[in-house]
Short mmCIF file of C-alpha atoms in Angstrom, two decimals:
data_model
loop_
_atom_site.label_atom_id
_atom_site.label_comp_id
_atom_site.label_asym_id
_atom_site.label_seq_id
_atom_site.Cartn_x
_atom_site.Cartn_y
_atom_site.Cartn_z
CA MET A 1 7.41 -3.63 4.94
CA CYS A 2 4.37 -1.57 4.07
CA ILE A 3 2.56 -0.26 7.17
CA CYS A 4 -0.73 -0.37 5.24
CA VAL A 5 -1.36 -3.98 6.20
CA ASN A 6 -2.30 -2.89 9.72
CA CYS A 7 -4.21 0.29 8.87
CA LEU A 8 -7.95 0.82 9.28
CA HIS A 9 -8.12 2.70 5.95
CA ILE A 10 -6.45 0.08 3.71
CA LYS A 11 -9.59 -1.02 1.86
CA ARG A 12 -10.38 2.45 0.54
CA CYS A 13 -6.97 4.19 0.59
CA GLN A 14 -5.75 5.89 -2.57
CA THR A 15 -2.07 5.52 -1.66
CA TYR A 16 -2.41 1.79 -0.94
CA SER A 17 -4.16 1.34 -4.27
CA PHE A 18 -1.26 3.20 -5.95
CA ILE A 19 1.31 0.92 -4.27
CA GLU A 20 -0.60 -2.23 -5.17
CA HIS A 21 -0.80 -1.04 -8.78
CA HIS A 22 3.00 -0.75 -8.83
CA HIS A 23 3.30 -4.22 -7.30
CA LYS A 24 1.02 -5.38 -10.12
CA THR A 25 -1.22 -7.02 -7.54
CA ILE A 26 -4.90 -7.49 -8.20
CA ILE A 27 -6.93 -6.75 -5.09
CA PRO A 28 -10.68 -7.19 -4.75
CA LYS A 29 -12.46 -3.84 -4.83
CA THR A 30 -15.08 -4.22 -2.11
CA GLN A 31 -15.21 -0.50 -1.39
CA LYS A 32 -14.68 2.65 -3.40
CA ILE A 33 -11.16 4.11 -3.23
CA SER A 34 -12.18 7.32 -1.48
CA PHE A 35 -9.66 7.93 1.30
CA ILE A 36 -6.75 10.29 0.62
CA PRO A 37 -4.15 10.06 3.40
CA ILE A 38 -1.97 12.98 4.47
CA ASN A 39 1.80 13.23 4.62
CA THR A 40 2.74 9.82 3.27
CA LEU A 41 6.26 8.61 2.62
CA ILE A 42 6.76 5.82 0.08
CA GLN A 43 10.08 3.98 0.03
CA VAL A 44 11.13 2.36 -3.22
CA SER A 45 13.86 -0.28 -2.96
CA ILE A 46 15.75 -1.04 -6.16
CA GLN A 47 17.31 -4.45 -6.71
CA LYS A 48 19.22 -5.24 -9.85
CA LYS A 49 20.17 -8.78 -10.83
CA GLY A 50 21.94 -8.84 -14.16
CA LYS A 51 19.71 -7.10 -16.66
CA VAL A 52 16.58 -7.35 -14.49
CA THR A 53 15.64 -4.50 -12.17
CA HIS A 54 13.02 -5.07 -9.44
CA LEU A 55 11.30 -2.23 -7.58
CA ASP A 56 9.70 -2.85 -4.18
CA TRP A 57 7.21 -0.18 -3.08
CA ASP A 58 6.42 0.28 0.65
CA LEU A 59 4.57 2.95 2.59
CA VAL A 60 6.77 3.65 5.60
CA GLU A 61 5.13 6.76 7.06
CA CYS A 62 1.59 8.13 7.02
CA LEU A 63 -0.02 10.65 9.35
CA SER A 64 -3.45 9.16 8.59
CA PHE A 65 -2.42 5.72 9.87
CA VAL A 66 -4.92 4.22 12.33
CA GLU A 67 -3.83 0.85 13.66
CA LYS A 68 -6.18 -2.06 13.08
CA PRO A 69 -4.16 -5.30 12.79
CA GLY A 70 -5.34 -7.63 10.05
CA SER A 71 -7.00 -4.89 7.97
CA TRP A 72 -5.18 -6.21 4.88
CA PHE A 73 -7.43 -9.28 4.84
CA PHE A 74 -10.16 -8.65 2.27
CA GLU A 75 -13.36 -10.48 3.10
#
């Protein structure tokens, strides 16, 4: 699971925007993507079912993480 969902910086984080782009998720842009986190670690899980390959992108480590539960909810 991506730790971004409980991070204070989620709404303007460049790495979160990158991950959401790879999830092909459309998120409302209420703020400019201006925050560049340091020392991030993205885990990509690969699942193959027949001829279909699914990639799941999750941020699992970030030194810029500041806990704020519920930050994923875009108002």
